């Protein structure tokens, strides 16, 4: 009897199942690292400010600090009583005087406005001279108020946040020298297929270079994972089971490419079933229809397993849309796909698939997007050429000028 074809599941249904299981296996371990070395890590605990930022009222301009009431009309002349560079705390401002002040310097007590130097005229004289103020200032102008960026005690970065360069700068601005971050996910990676060889090795008839190993390894590293690369596993049941047992030890996830479709030489599915449990899905998406999900038993528990299709673009897209959300969930990050950008289609797509499509596209000089000419799942050139994936609903034809949703690769990779 022929094997019954599994029911097509929507990507949303698949993600719901994946994230439900992953949320039950979140990484509990954390590390304390220097803020200098925390780029790309995920916060295990929120960061709270131990001070106001800025810690005192300061000038946002080079100019003169004064009392607005001392300049009732443009052209008022005030003696300069002090000079306050950044890092120096001035004396209280005497009535009827001005203080020469520089950007970032603390505004002296008694001053309630700063006039930029371009609206002033320095007048030579005794000591620090005088200044002619050629505009009538408003109280509070060009003053950054104490705490206007961050108030004392405020949470500036929430647990689950991925630390970007600007987030590290914000953490430093509130005095955080170290940060508590989630342990990096540990992912074991291997490929199956006797036809696969590594670049640099002779390419025999019928063989192909193992591009997926490089693509998936790079995607895992971009996502902040520790990668245990087990290489290429022979198409033999015993060898595949042994590789799975090695991969399960000490890792959070096993990731493979190839061997998830029906075929006599595909031993991956029976191997996973023998070592744990497996759900083999057909996902209503293109590229990337076959997807396997399960777990492999190990001492003290089990390690999640995800098997991706072997075609290079299918493997790439399925990682971005299914594996990456699982990795985020393991670290208690928001798992949702990034926000799509609404853009103009500068192409026609008259014969859509019944499945949800992810079309490789890039921006053109006119501000619209165009498609790569060959959307085959074996054409990895399209993934390098593209700026993003047009997320096209099932059976949705696209006409030139329509608005489409573009998922940017820069947001999908490493996010």
Coordinates of C-alpha atoms in Angstrom, one line a residue:
X1 CA 0.0 0.0 0.0
X2 CA 1.3 3.4 -0.9
X3 CA 2.3 5.7 2.0
X4 CA -0.4 8.2 2.8
X5 CA 0.6 11.7 2.0
X6 CA 0.6 14.0 5.1
X7 CA -1.8 16.9 5.2
X8 CA -0.5 20.2 4.2
X9 CA -0.1 22.5 7.2
X10 CA 0.0 26.3 7.0
X11 CA 3.2 28.0 8.2
X12 CA 1.3 29.6 11.0
X13 CA 0.1 26.1 12.2
X14 CA 3.7 24.8 12.0
X15 CA 5.1 27.8 14.0
X16 CA 2.4 27.4 16.7
X17 CA 3.5 23.8 17.2
X18 CA 7.2 24.5 17.0
X19 CA 7.1 27.4 19.5
X20 CA 4.8 25.5 21.9
X21 CA 7.4 22.8 22.3
X22 CA 10.4 25.2 22.3
X23 CA 8.8 27.4 25.0
X24 CA 8.8 24.3 27.3
X25 CA 12.6 24.0 26.8
X26 CA 13.8 27.5 27.2
X27 CA 17.4 27.8 28.2
X28 CA 17.6 28.5 31.9
X29 CA 21.4 29.0 32.2
X30 CA 22.9 32.5 32.1
X31 CA 26.3 34.1 31.9
X32 CA 27.6 37.4 33.2
X33 CA 29.7 39.1 30.6
X34 CA 31.4 42.4 30.1
X35 CA 29.2 44.9 28.3
X36 CA 32.1 45.2 25.9
X37 CA 31.6 41.6 24.9
X38 CA 27.8 41.3 24.9
X39 CA 27.0 42.2 21.2
X40 CA 24.4 39.9 19.8
X41 CA 23.7 38.2 23.2
X42 CA 20.2 38.0 24.7
X43 CA 19.5 39.6 28.1
X44 CA 18.6 37.1 30.8
X45 CA 17.6 40.0 33.2
X46 CA 16.5 43.5 32.5
X47 CA 18.8 46.5 32.9
X48 CA 17.7 49.2 35.3
X49 CA 19.2 52.6 35.6
X50 CA 21.0 53.5 38.8
X51 CA 21.0 57.2 37.9
X52 CA 19.2 59.9 35.9
X53 CA 20.4 60.4 32.3
X54 CA 21.6 63.1 32.0
X55 CA 22.5 63.3 35.6
X56 CA 22.0 67.1 35.7
X57 CA 20.6 69.8 33.4
X58 CA 23.2 70.4 30.6
X59 CA 23.7 72.5 27.5
X60 CA 22.9 71.1 24.1
X61 CA 24.8 73.9 22.4
X62 CA 28.0 75.8 22.5
X63 CA 26.9 79.3 23.7
X64 CA 26.0 81.3 26.8
X65 CA 24.0 80.2 29.8
X66 CA 22.0 83.1 31.3
X67 CA 18.7 84.2 32.9
X68 CA 16.1 84.8 30.2
X69 CA 14.8 87.7 32.3
X70 CA 18.1 89.5 31.9
X71 CA 17.6 89.8 28.2
X72 CA 14.4 91.7 27.7
X73 CA 15.4 92.8 24.2
X74 CA 17.8 91.8 21.5
X75 CA 21.2 93.4 21.9
X76 CA 21.4 93.2 25.6
X77 CA 25.0 93.3 26.9
X78 CA 26.0 91.0 29.8
X79 CA 29.4 90.5 31.5
X80 CA 30.7 87.0 31.3
X81 CA 31.3 85.8 34.8
X82 CA 32.7 82.2 34.2
X83 CA 33.6 79.7 31.6
X84 CA 32.2 76.1 31.9
X85 CA 33.6 73.4 29.6
X86 CA 32.1 69.9 29.6
X87 CA 33.1 68.0 32.8
X88 CA 33.4 71.1 34.9
X89 CA 30.7 72.2 37.4
X90 CA 30.3 75.9 37.4
X91 CA 29.5 78.3 40.2
X92 CA 25.9 79.6 40.7
X93 CA 25.2 82.3 38.1
X94 CA 25.2 85.8 39.4
X95 CA 22.2 87.9 38.3
X96 CA 22.8 90.1 35.3
X97 CA 25.7 87.9 34.0
X98 CA 26.2 85.1 31.5
X99 CA 28.4 82.0 31.6
X100 CA 30.3 80.9 28.5
X101 CA 29.2 77.2 28.2
X102 CA 30.0 74.3 25.9
X103 CA 27.9 71.3 24.7
X104 CA 27.4 68.8 27.5
X105 CA 28.4 71.1 30.3
X106 CA 26.2 71.3 33.4
X107 CA 24.1 74.4 33.4
X108 CA 24.9 76.5 36.5
X109 CA 22.3 77.1 39.2
X110 CA 20.5 80.3 38.4
X111 CA 20.6 80.0 34.6
X112 CA 17.4 79.0 32.9
X113 CA 18.3 79.3 29.2
X114 CA 21.2 78.8 26.8
X115 CA 21.7 81.0 23.7
X116 CA 23.8 79.4 20.9
X117 CA 27.0 81.2 20.1
X118 CA 25.9 82.0 16.6
X119 CA 23.3 84.4 18.1
X120 CA 25.8 86.1 20.3
X121 CA 28.7 88.5 19.9
X122 CA 31.7 88.4 22.2
X123 CA 32.8 91.8 23.4
X124 CA 36.4 92.2 24.6
X125 CA 37.0 93.7 28.0
X126 CA 38.4 93.0 31.4
X127 CA 38.6 89.4 32.7
X128 CA 36.3 87.2 30.5
X129 CA 34.8 90.2 28.7
X130 CA 31.1 90.5 27.9
X131 CA 28.6 89.1 25.4
X132 CA 26.0 90.9 23.3
X133 CA 22.9 88.6 23.0
X134 CA 21.2 89.3 19.7
X135 CA 18.0 87.4 20.3
X136 CA 15.4 87.2 23.1
X137 CA 15.7 83.7 24.7
X138 CA 12.9 81.6 25.9
X139 CA 13.2 80.0 29.4
X140 CA 14.4 76.4 29.0
X141 CA 15.8 76.7 25.5
X142 CA 18.8 74.5 24.5
X143 CA 18.8 72.8 27.9
X144 CA 18.7 69.0 28.2
X145 CA 16.8 68.4 31.4
X146 CA 18.0 66.0 34.1
X147 CA 16.6 62.6 33.5
X148 CA 15.0 63.5 30.1
X149 CA 16.5 60.4 28.5
X150 CA 16.3 58.0 31.4
X151 CA 14.9 58.4 34.9
X152 CA 16.6 56.8 37.9
X153 CA 15.3 53.2 38.4
X154 CA 13.7 52.9 34.9
X155 CA 14.1 49.7 33.0
X156 CA 16.1 50.6 29.9
X157 CA 16.5 47.1 28.4
X158 CA 14.0 44.3 29.0
X159 CA 14.9 40.6 29.5
X160 CA 14.8 38.8 26.2
X161 CA 16.2 41.8 24.3
X162 CA 19.0 41.0 21.7
X163 CA 21.9 43.4 22.4
X164 CA 22.5 45.6 19.4
X165 CA 25.4 48.2 19.3
X166 CA 22.9 51.0 20.4
X167 CA 21.6 48.8 23.2
X168 CA 25.1 48.4 24.5
X169 CA 25.6 52.1 24.4
X170 CA 22.4 52.6 26.4
X171 CA 23.5 50.0 29.0
X172 CA 26.8 51.8 29.3
X173 CA 25.0 55.2 29.7
X174 CA 23.4 53.9 32.9
X175 CA 26.6 52.5 34.2
X176 CA 26.1 48.8 33.4
X177 CA 29.7 47.4 33.3
X178 CA 28.4 43.8 33.1
X179 CA 25.3 42.2 31.8
X180 CA 23.4 38.9 32.6
X181 CA 22.8 37.2 29.3
X182 CA 21.3 33.8 28.2
X183 CA 23.7 31.0 27.5
X184 CA 24.1 30.7 23.7
X185 CA 22.0 28.0 22.2
X186 CA 24.1 24.9 21.4
X187 CA 23.2 23.5 18.0
X188 CA 24.6 20.3 16.4
X189 CA 24.7 20.5 12.6
X190 CA 25.1 17.7 10.1
X191 CA 24.2 16.9 6.5
X192 CA 23.1 13.6 5.0
X193 CA 23.8 12.4 1.5
X194 CA 26.4 10.3 -0.2
X195 CA 26.4 12.7 -3.1
X196 CA 27.8 15.6 -0.9
X197 CA 31.5 16.5 -0.9
X198 CA 33.3 19.5 0.6
X199 CA 34.8 22.3 -1.5
X200 CA 38.4 21.4 -2.3
X201 CA 37.7 17.7 -2.8
X202 CA 37.4 16.1 -6.2
X203 CA 33.9 16.4 -7.6
X204 CA 33.0 13.0 -8.9
X205 CA 30.2 12.3 -11.4
X206 CA 26.9 12.6 -9.6
X207 CA 28.4 14.5 -6.6
X208 CA 27.7 18.1 -5.5
X209 CA 29.4 20.5 -3.1
X210 CA 27.8 20.7 0.3
X211 CA 26.6 24.4 0.2
X212 CA 24.0 23.9 2.9
X213 CA 26.6 23.2 5.5
X214 CA 28.1 26.6 4.9
X215 CA 24.8 28.4 4.7
X216 CA 23.3 26.9 7.8
X217 CA 26.5 27.2 9.8
X218 CA 26.6 30.9 8.9
X219 CA 22.9 31.4 9.8
X220 CA 23.4 29.7 13.2
X221 CA 26.5 31.8 13.9
X222 CA 24.6 35.0 12.9
X223 CA 21.9 34.0 15.3
X224 CA 24.4 33.8 18.1
X225 CA 24.6 30.0 18.5
X226 CA 27.5 27.8 19.4
X227 CA 27.7 25.3 16.5
X228 CA 28.9 21.7 16.8
X229 CA 29.5 20.7 13.2
X230 CA 29.4 17.0 12.7
X231 CA 30.0 17.2 9.0
X232 CA 28.5 14.8 6.4
X233 CA 26.9 11.6 7.6
X234 CA 26.8 8.6 5.3
X235 CA 23.3 7.4 4.0
X236 CA 23.3 4.5 6.4
X237 CA 20.8 3.9 9.2
X238 CA 23.4 2.9 11.8
X239 CA 25.6 5.8 10.9
X240 CA 22.7 8.2 11.1
X241 CA 21.6 6.9 14.5
X242 CA 25.1 7.2 15.9
X243 CA 25.4 10.8 14.6
X244 CA 22.1 11.6 16.3
X245 CA 23.2 10.2 19.6
X246 CA 26.4 12.3 19.4
X247 CA 24.5 15.4 18.3
X248 CA 22.0 15.1 21.2
X249 CA 24.7 15.1 23.9
X250 CA 25.1 18.5 25.4
X251 CA 23.1 20.4 22.7
X252 CA 19.8 22.2 22.7
X253 CA 18.9 21.5 19.0
X254 CA 20.0 19.2 16.2
X255 CA 19.7 20.7 12.7
X256 CA 20.1 18.7 9.5
X257 CA 19.5 19.3 5.8
X258 CA 18.4 16.6 3.4
X259 CA 16.8 13.2 4.1
X260 CA 13.4 14.5 5.1
X261 CA 11.6 13.5 1.9
X262 CA 10.4 10.0 1.1
X263 CA 13.1 7.9 -0.5
X264 CA 14.8 4.5 -0.1
X265 CA 18.1 6.1 0.8
X266 CA 16.7 8.6 3.3
X267 CA 17.5 7.0 6.7
X268 CA 17.1 10.2 8.7
X269 CA 13.4 9.8 9.6
X270 CA 13.6 6.2 10.8
X271 CA 16.8 7.0 12.7
X272 CA 15.1 9.9 14.6
X273 CA 12.1 7.7 15.3
X274 CA 14.3 5.0 16.7
X275 CA 16.2 7.5 18.9
X276 CA 13.3 9.6 20.0
X277 CA 10.1 11.0 18.3
X278 CA 9.4 12.7 15.0
X279 CA 6.7 14.6 13.2
X280 CA 7.1 14.8 9.4
X281 CA 5.2 17.7 8.0
X282 CA 4.3 19.1 4.6
X283 CA 4.2 22.8 4.9
X284 CA 2.0 24.9 2.6
X285 CA 4.9 27.2 1.7
X286 CA 7.2 27.5 -1.4
X287 CA 10.1 27.0 -1.2
X288 CA 10.4 24.6 1.7
X289 CA 7.6 22.2 1.7
X290 CA 9.1 19.2 3.7
X291 CA 10.0 19.9 7.4
X292 CA 10.7 17.3 10.1
X293 CA 10.4 18.2 13.8
X294 CA 11.0 16.0 16.9
X295 CA 13.5 15.2 19.6
X296 CA 16.3 12.7 20.3
X297 CA 16.7 11.1 23.7
X298 CA 19.8 11.8 25.7
X299 CA 20.8 11.2 29.3
X300 CA 18.6 13.3 31.5
X301 CA 16.2 14.4 28.8
X302 CA 16.0 15.0 25.1
X303 CA 17.3 17.4 22.4
X304 CA 15.1 19.0 19.9
X305 CA 15.5 18.0 16.2
X306 CA 14.7 19.9 13.1
X307 CA 15.2 18.5 9.6
X308 CA 15.3 20.9 6.7
X309 CA 14.9 20.1 3.0
X310 CA 18.0 19.6 0.9
X311 CA 17.4 22.1 -1.8
X312 CA 19.6 25.1 -0.9
X313 CA 17.0 27.9 -1.2
X314 CA 14.4 25.7 0.6
X315 CA 16.8 25.1 3.4
X316 CA 17.7 28.8 3.6
X317 CA 14.1 30.0 3.6
X318 CA 12.9 27.3 6.0
X319 CA 15.7 28.2 8.5
X320 CA 14.7 31.9 8.4
X321 CA 10.9 31.2 8.8
X322 CA 10.9 28.2 11.1
X323 CA 14.3 27.5 12.8
X324 CA 15.1 31.1 13.7
X325 CA 11.8 31.6 15.7
X326 CA 12.6 28.4 17.6
X327 CA 16.1 29.7 18.5
X328 CA 14.6 33.0 19.7
X329 CA 12.0 31.1 21.8
X330 CA 14.7 29.0 23.4
X331 CA 16.3 32.3 24.6
X332 CA 12.9 33.9 25.6
X333 CA 13.2 36.4 22.8
X334 CA 10.1 37.6 20.9
X335 CA 9.6 34.8 18.3
X336 CA 7.4 36.6 15.8
X337 CA 8.7 37.2 12.3
X338 CA 9.9 40.7 11.7
X339 CA 7.5 43.4 10.4
X340 CA 7.1 43.2 6.7
X341 CA 7.6 46.4 4.6
X342 CA 4.9 47.4 2.2
X343 CA 6.5 48.1 -1.2
X344 CA 5.4 48.5 -4.9
X345 CA 5.7 45.4 -7.1
X346 CA 7.5 46.3 -10.3
X347 CA 6.8 42.9 -11.7
X348 CA 3.9 40.6 -12.7
X349 CA 3.3 37.2 -11.1
X350 CA 0.3 35.9 -13.0
X351 CA 0.5 32.2 -12.0
X352 CA 0.8 32.0 -8.2
X353 CA 1.1 28.7 -6.4
X354 CA -1.6 27.3 -4.1
X355 CA 0.9 27.5 -1.3
X356 CA 2.1 30.6 0.5
X357 CA 5.1 31.8 -1.5
X358 CA 8.3 33.6 -0.5
X359 CA 9.7 35.2 -3.6
X360 CA 13.3 36.4 -3.8
X361 CA 13.2 40.1 -4.6
X362 CA 15.3 43.3 -4.4
X363 CA 14.8 47.0 -4.5
X364 CA 15.3 48.9 -7.8
X365 CA 16.4 52.5 -8.4
X366 CA 12.7 53.5 -8.7
X367 CA 11.9 52.4 -5.2
X368 CA 9.9 49.3 -6.1
X369 CA 11.0 45.7 -6.0
X370 CA 11.7 43.3 -8.8
X371 CA 12.0 39.5 -8.8
X372 CA 14.9 37.3 -9.5
X373 CA 14.2 35.7 -12.9
X374 CA 14.5 32.1 -11.7
X375 CA 12.6 31.3 -8.5
X376 CA 13.7 27.6 -8.4
X377 CA 14.5 26.2 -5.0
X378 CA 17.8 25.1 -6.3
X379 CA 19.1 28.5 -7.4
X380 CA 21.1 29.8 -4.4
X381 CA 22.1 32.8 -6.5
X382 CA 18.7 34.3 -5.9
X383 CA 19.2 34.4 -2.1
X384 CA 22.5 36.3 -2.6
X385 CA 21.0 38.7 -5.1
X386 CA 17.8 39.4 -3.0
X387 CA 17.1 42.1 -0.4
X388 CA 14.2 40.2 0.9
X389 CA 11.3 37.7 0.5
X390 CA 8.0 38.8 -1.0
X391 CA 5.4 37.1 1.4
X392 CA 2.7 36.2 -1.1
X393 CA -0.6 34.6 0.1
X394 CA -1.7 31.4 -1.5
X395 CA -3.1 31.7 -5.0
X396 CA -2.6 35.5 -5.0
X397 CA -1.6 36.8 -8.4
X398 CA 0.5 40.0 -8.4
X399 CA 0.2 42.7 -11.0
X400 CA 2.8 45.4 -11.7
X401 CA 2.0 48.4 -9.4
X402 CA 0.4 46.2 -6.6
X403 CA 1.5 46.7 -3.0
X404 CA 3.3 43.6 -1.7
X405 CA 4.8 42.7 1.7
X406 CA 8.6 42.3 1.8
X407 CA 10.4 40.5 4.6
X408 CA 13.9 42.1 4.7
X409 CA 16.8 39.6 4.8
X410 CA 18.7 41.9 7.1
X411 CA 15.8 41.5 9.7
X412 CA 15.4 37.8 9.2
X413 CA 19.1 36.9 9.5
X414 CA 20.4 37.1 13.0
X415 CA 17.3 38.7 14.4

